[in-house]
Amino acid sequence: MYCNGTSTIDSAPIRDEIVISGISGRFPESDNVRHLKENLLNKVDLGSDDCRRWQHDHPDIPKRTGKVNNIEKFDAEYFDIPFNQAHLLDPMTRCLLEHTYEAIVDAGINPKDLRGTKTGVIVGTSFSESEKMLVYEKTQVQKCK
C-alpha cells in the first residue's frame, strides 16, 4: 500500500519504478507476435488437420488443432543447459526460455546487461501436455504414418 508517495509498510519513500515492456510468443502457424498479427489481419486459418504432432484417430484429440512450428529446435548451449537435460525438457519449457530472452530484447534491453543486476524476470507456463501424457496417462500417442 502506498500513500502520499510513501510506502505504508516501511514508511520508506517510493523510488523510481522500472518497467521493462517486451513481448514475445509463438502461436499456431506464427513464429512470433508480428507473424501472428499478419496472419490474423489476413484472416489466415491457423488450425490444421495435418498430423504433425498427433495421430488424428486418437479419440481425445480434435481433428483440427493449432500447432506451433519448430518445437524440436532449441539452442541448449546458448542457455548453458547440457544436451541430455535439454532433450528431456518439455517443449513448453524450452519455448519459455527462448521467448523470455526475446521479450527482453523486444523491450530494448541487451540480456547480457542484466547479468549481476538486481533484476527479476517473471514468467509462467500452464500444465504441460507432455507431462500429462508421459507421467499421468502413461500412454503413447503413435506417430503419424
PDB file of C-alpha atoms in Angstrom:
ATOM      1  CA  MET A   1       0.000   0.000   0.000  1.00  0.00           C
ATOM      2  CA  TYR A   2       1.273   3.444  -0.884  1.00  0.00           C
ATOM      3  CA  CYS A   3       0.026   6.754   0.456  1.00  0.00           C
ATOM      4  CA  ASN A   4       1.305  10.251  -0.372  1.00  0.00           C
ATOM      5  CA  GLY A   5       4.465   8.954  -2.052  1.00  0.00           C
ATOM      6  CA  THR A   6       5.416   6.749   0.891  1.00  0.00           C
ATOM      7  CA  SER A   7       5.096   3.049   1.496  1.00  0.00           C
ATOM      8  CA  THR A   8       2.790   2.419   4.442  1.00  0.00           C
ATOM      9  CA  ILE A   9       4.576  -0.865   5.059  1.00  0.00           C
ATOM     10  CA  ASP A  10       8.001   0.512   5.919  1.00  0.00           C
ATOM     11  CA  SER A  11       7.499   4.287   5.594  1.00  0.00           C
ATOM     12  CA  ALA A  12      10.348   4.493   3.074  1.00  0.00           C
ATOM     13  CA  PRO A  13       9.998   6.940   0.196  1.00  0.00           C
ATOM     14  CA  ILE A  14       8.899   5.398  -3.081  1.00  0.00           C
ATOM     15  CA  ARG A  15      11.777   5.044  -5.504  1.00  0.00           C
ATOM     16  CA  ASP A  16      11.545   5.267  -9.247  1.00  0.00           C
ATOM     17  CA  GLU A  17       9.971   2.126 -10.602  1.00  0.00           C
ATOM     18  CA  ILE A  18      11.293   0.431 -13.698  1.00  0.00           C
ATOM     19  CA  VAL A  19       9.072  -1.496 -16.072  1.00  0.00           C
ATOM     20  CA  ILE A  20      10.542  -3.438 -18.946  1.00  0.00           C
ATOM     21  CA  SER A  21       7.851  -3.781 -21.545  1.00  0.00           C
ATOM     22  CA  GLY A  22       8.618  -6.504 -24.041  1.00  0.00           C
ATOM     23  CA  ILE A  23       6.604  -9.224 -25.683  1.00  0.00           C
ATOM     24  CA  SER A  24       7.332 -12.491 -27.423  1.00  0.00           C
ATOM     25  CA  GLY A  25       5.418 -15.591 -28.330  1.00  0.00           C
ATOM     26  CA  ARG A  26       4.954 -18.473 -30.674  1.00  0.00           C
ATOM     27  CA  PHE A  27       1.481 -19.290 -31.888  1.00  0.00           C
ATOM     28  CA  PRO A  28      -0.151 -21.716 -34.321  1.00  0.00           C
ATOM     29  CA  GLU A  29       1.443 -21.193 -37.736  1.00  0.00           C
ATOM     30  CA  SER A  30       3.023 -17.977 -36.416  1.00  0.00           C
ATOM     31  CA  ASP A  31       6.640 -17.935 -35.273  1.00  0.00           C
ATOM     32  CA  ASN A  32       6.372 -14.584 -33.491  1.00  0.00           C
ATOM     33  CA  VAL A  33       3.943 -11.833 -32.486  1.00  0.00           C
ATOM     34  CA  ARG A  34       4.380  -9.908 -35.745  1.00  0.00           C
ATOM     35  CA  HIS A  35       3.654 -13.009 -37.804  1.00  0.00           C
ATOM     36  CA  LEU A  36       0.560 -13.723 -35.684  1.00  0.00           C
ATOM     37  CA  LYS A  37      -0.682 -10.180 -36.278  1.00  0.00           C
ATOM     38  CA  GLU A  38      -0.184 -10.549 -40.047  1.00  0.00           C
ATOM     39  CA  ASN A  39      -1.987 -13.888 -40.058  1.00  0.00           C
ATOM     40  CA  LEU A  40      -4.914 -12.526 -38.041  1.00  0.00           C
ATOM     41  CA  LEU A  41      -5.241  -9.382 -40.166  1.00  0.00           C
ATOM     42  CA  ASN A  42      -5.162 -11.521 -43.309  1.00  0.00           C
ATOM     43  CA  LYS A  43      -7.720 -13.924 -41.808  1.00  0.00           C
ATOM     44  CA  VAL A  44      -5.390 -16.913 -42.193  1.00  0.00           C
ATOM     45  CA  ASP A  45      -6.820 -20.150 -40.801  1.00  0.00           C
ATOM     46  CA  LEU A  46      -4.297 -21.091 -38.114  1.00  0.00           C
ATOM     47  CA  GLY A  47      -5.794 -24.505 -37.424  1.00  0.00           C
ATOM     48  CA  SER A  48      -4.985 -27.541 -39.497  1.00  0.00           C
ATOM     49  CA  ASP A  49      -5.952 -31.166 -39.803  1.00  0.00           C
ATOM     50  CA  ASP A  50      -2.481 -32.466 -40.600  1.00  0.00           C
ATOM     51  CA  CYS A  51      -0.770 -34.877 -38.244  1.00  0.00           C
ATOM     52  CA  ARG A  52       2.450 -33.045 -37.433  1.00  0.00           C
ATOM     53  CA  ARG A  53       2.034 -33.701 -33.724  1.00  0.00           C
ATOM     54  CA  TRP A  54      -0.689 -36.270 -33.134  1.00  0.00           C
ATOM     55  CA  GLN A  55      -2.358 -39.125 -34.926  1.00  0.00           C
ATOM     56  CA  HIS A  56      -5.862 -37.999 -35.841  1.00  0.00           C
ATOM     57  CA  ASP A  57      -7.686 -41.165 -34.921  1.00  0.00           C
ATOM     58  CA  HIS A  58      -6.769 -40.748 -31.248  1.00  0.00           C
ATOM     59  CA  PRO A  59     -10.161 -40.306 -29.531  1.00  0.00           C
ATOM     60  CA  ASP A  60      -9.046 -37.436 -27.277  1.00  0.00           C
ATOM     61  CA  ILE A  61      -7.555 -35.235 -29.985  1.00  0.00           C
ATOM     62  CA  PRO A  62      -9.738 -32.979 -32.146  1.00  0.00           C
ATOM     63  CA  LYS A  63      -9.427 -33.392 -35.906  1.00  0.00           C
ATOM     64  CA  ARG A  64      -8.283 -29.768 -36.306  1.00  0.00           C
ATOM     65  CA  THR A  65      -5.712 -28.234 -33.987  1.00  0.00           C
ATOM     66  CA  GLY A  66      -3.404 -25.246 -33.847  1.00  0.00           C
ATOM     67  CA  LYS A  67       0.240 -26.281 -33.827  1.00  0.00           C
ATOM     68  CA  VAL A  68       3.354 -24.212 -33.283  1.00  0.00           C
ATOM     69  CA  ASN A  69       6.334 -24.615 -35.590  1.00  0.00           C
ATOM     70  CA  ASN A  70       9.846 -25.743 -34.722  1.00  0.00           C
ATOM     71  CA  ILE A  71       9.236 -27.036 -31.200  1.00  0.00           C
ATOM     72  CA  GLU A  72      12.044 -29.549 -31.666  1.00  0.00           C
ATOM     73  CA  LYS A  73      14.640 -26.801 -32.211  1.00  0.00           C
ATOM     74  CA  PHE A  74      16.416 -25.424 -29.137  1.00  0.00           C
ATOM     75  CA  ASP A  75      19.871 -23.912 -28.584  1.00  0.00           C
ATOM     76  CA  ALA A  76      20.768 -25.712 -25.358  1.00  0.00           C
ATOM     77  CA  GLU A  77      24.359 -24.480 -25.482  1.00  0.00           C
ATOM     78  CA  TYR A  78      23.254 -20.840 -25.522  1.00  0.00           C
ATOM     79  CA  PHE A  79      21.202 -21.376 -22.362  1.00  0.00           C
ATOM     80  CA  ASP A  80      24.046 -23.388 -20.783  1.00  0.00           C
ATOM     81  CA  ILE A  81      21.885 -26.489 -20.459  1.00  0.00           C
ATOM     82  CA  PRO A  82      23.557 -29.868 -21.037  1.00  0.00           C
ATOM     83  CA  PHE A  83      22.195 -31.618 -24.122  1.00  0.00           C
ATOM     84  CA  ASN A  84      20.905 -34.635 -22.185  1.00  0.00           C
ATOM     85  CA  GLN A  85      18.881 -32.346 -19.891  1.00  0.00           C
ATOM     86  CA  ALA A  86      17.667 -30.117 -22.722  1.00  0.00           C
ATOM     87  CA  HIS A  87      16.450 -33.198 -24.581  1.00  0.00           C
ATOM     88  CA  LEU A  88      14.257 -34.088 -21.584  1.00  0.00           C
ATOM     89  CA  LEU A  89      12.822 -30.594 -21.132  1.00  0.00           C
ATOM     90  CA  ASP A  90       9.212 -30.231 -22.115  1.00  0.00           C
ATOM     91  CA  PRO A  91       8.886 -28.224 -25.354  1.00  0.00           C
ATOM     92  CA  MET A  92       6.872 -25.639 -23.428  1.00  0.00           C
ATOM     93  CA  THR A  93       9.808 -25.048 -21.078  1.00  0.00           C
ATOM     94  CA  ARG A  94      12.234 -24.673 -23.972  1.00  0.00           C
ATOM     95  CA  CYS A  95       9.875 -22.185 -25.633  1.00  0.00           C
ATOM     96  CA  LEU A  96       9.532 -20.310 -22.339  1.00  0.00           C
ATOM     97  CA  LEU A  97      13.305 -19.817 -22.140  1.00  0.00           C
ATOM     98  CA  GLU A  98      13.530 -18.655 -25.751  1.00  0.00           C
ATOM     99  CA  HIS A  99      10.614 -16.263 -25.511  1.00  0.00           C
ATOM    100  CA  THR A 100      11.738 -14.802 -22.202  1.00  0.00           C
ATOM    101  CA  TYR A 101      15.001 -13.884 -23.908  1.00  0.00           C
ATOM    102  CA  GLU A 102      13.153 -12.484 -26.943  1.00  0.00           C
ATOM    103  CA  ALA A 103      10.809 -10.399 -24.749  1.00  0.00           C
ATOM    104  CA  ILE A 104      13.803  -8.815 -23.009  1.00  0.00           C
ATOM    105  CA  VAL A 105      15.339  -7.995 -26.400  1.00  0.00           C
ATOM    106  CA  ASP A 106      11.959  -6.670 -27.599  1.00  0.00           C
ATOM    107  CA  ALA A 107      11.986  -4.296 -24.620  1.00  0.00           C
ATOM    108  CA  GLY A 108      15.230  -2.824 -25.962  1.00  0.00           C
ATOM    109  CA  ILE A 109      17.436  -4.466 -23.342  1.00  0.00           C
ATOM    110  CA  ASN A 110      20.578  -6.462 -24.049  1.00  0.00           C
ATOM    111  CA  PRO A 111      20.168  -9.572 -21.855  1.00  0.00           C
ATOM    112  CA  LYS A 112      23.905  -9.538 -21.098  1.00  0.00           C
ATOM    113  CA  ASP A 113      23.438  -6.120 -19.466  1.00  0.00           C
ATOM    114  CA  LEU A 114      21.173  -7.744 -16.873  1.00  0.00           C
ATOM    115  CA  ARG A 115      23.883 -10.044 -15.510  1.00  0.00           C
ATOM    116  CA  GLY A 116      24.878  -9.078 -11.999  1.00  0.00           C
ATOM    117  CA  THR A 117      21.946  -6.702 -11.561  1.00  0.00           C
ATOM    118  CA  LYS A 118      19.032  -6.968  -9.190  1.00  0.00           C
ATOM    119  CA  THR A 119      16.547  -7.690 -11.944  1.00  0.00           C
ATOM    120  CA  GLY A 120      13.604 -10.042 -11.787  1.00  0.00           C
ATOM    121  CA  VAL A 121      12.010 -11.642 -14.810  1.00  0.00           C
ATOM    122  CA  ILE A 122       8.646 -13.154 -14.013  1.00  0.00           C
ATOM    123  CA  VAL A 123       7.319 -15.771 -16.420  1.00  0.00           C
ATOM    124  CA  GLY A 124       4.950 -18.704 -16.317  1.00  0.00           C
ATOM    125  CA  THR A 125       3.505 -21.629 -18.203  1.00  0.00           C
ATOM    126  CA  SER A 126       0.451 -23.788 -17.828  1.00  0.00           C
ATOM    127  CA  PHE A 127       0.052 -27.534 -17.435  1.00  0.00           C
ATOM    128  CA  SER A 128       2.147 -29.486 -19.887  1.00  0.00           C
ATOM    129  CA  GLU A 129       0.600 -31.846 -22.392  1.00  0.00           C
ATOM    130  CA  SER A 130       3.811 -33.884 -22.401  1.00  0.00           C
ATOM    131  CA  GLU A 131       3.792 -34.252 -18.625  1.00  0.00           C
ATOM    132  CA  LYS A 132       0.151 -35.303 -18.656  1.00  0.00           C
ATOM    133  CA  MET A 133       0.763 -37.894 -21.342  1.00  0.00           C
ATOM    134  CA  LEU A 134       4.038 -39.329 -20.016  1.00  0.00           C
ATOM    135  CA  VAL A 135       3.520 -39.151 -16.259  1.00  0.00           C
ATOM    136  CA  TYR A 136      -0.185 -39.389 -15.594  1.00  0.00           C
ATOM    137  CA  GLU A 137      -1.658 -41.280 -18.513  1.00  0.00           C
ATOM    138  CA  LYS A 138       1.397 -43.425 -19.314  1.00  0.00           C
ATOM    139  CA  THR A 139       0.141 -43.705 -22.866  1.00  0.00           C
ATOM    140  CA  GLN A 140       1.944 -43.215 -26.106  1.00  0.00           C
ATOM    141  CA  VAL A 141       0.323 -41.394 -28.974  1.00  0.00           C
ATOM    142  CA  GLN A 142       1.609 -43.074 -32.109  1.00  0.00           C
ATOM    143  CA  LYS A 143       3.437 -41.130 -34.764  1.00  0.00           C
ATOM    144  CA  CYS A 144       1.678 -40.152 -37.944  1.00  0.00           C
ATOM    145  CA  LYS A 145       2.116 -42.608 -40.789  1.00  0.00           C
TER     146      LYS A 145
END
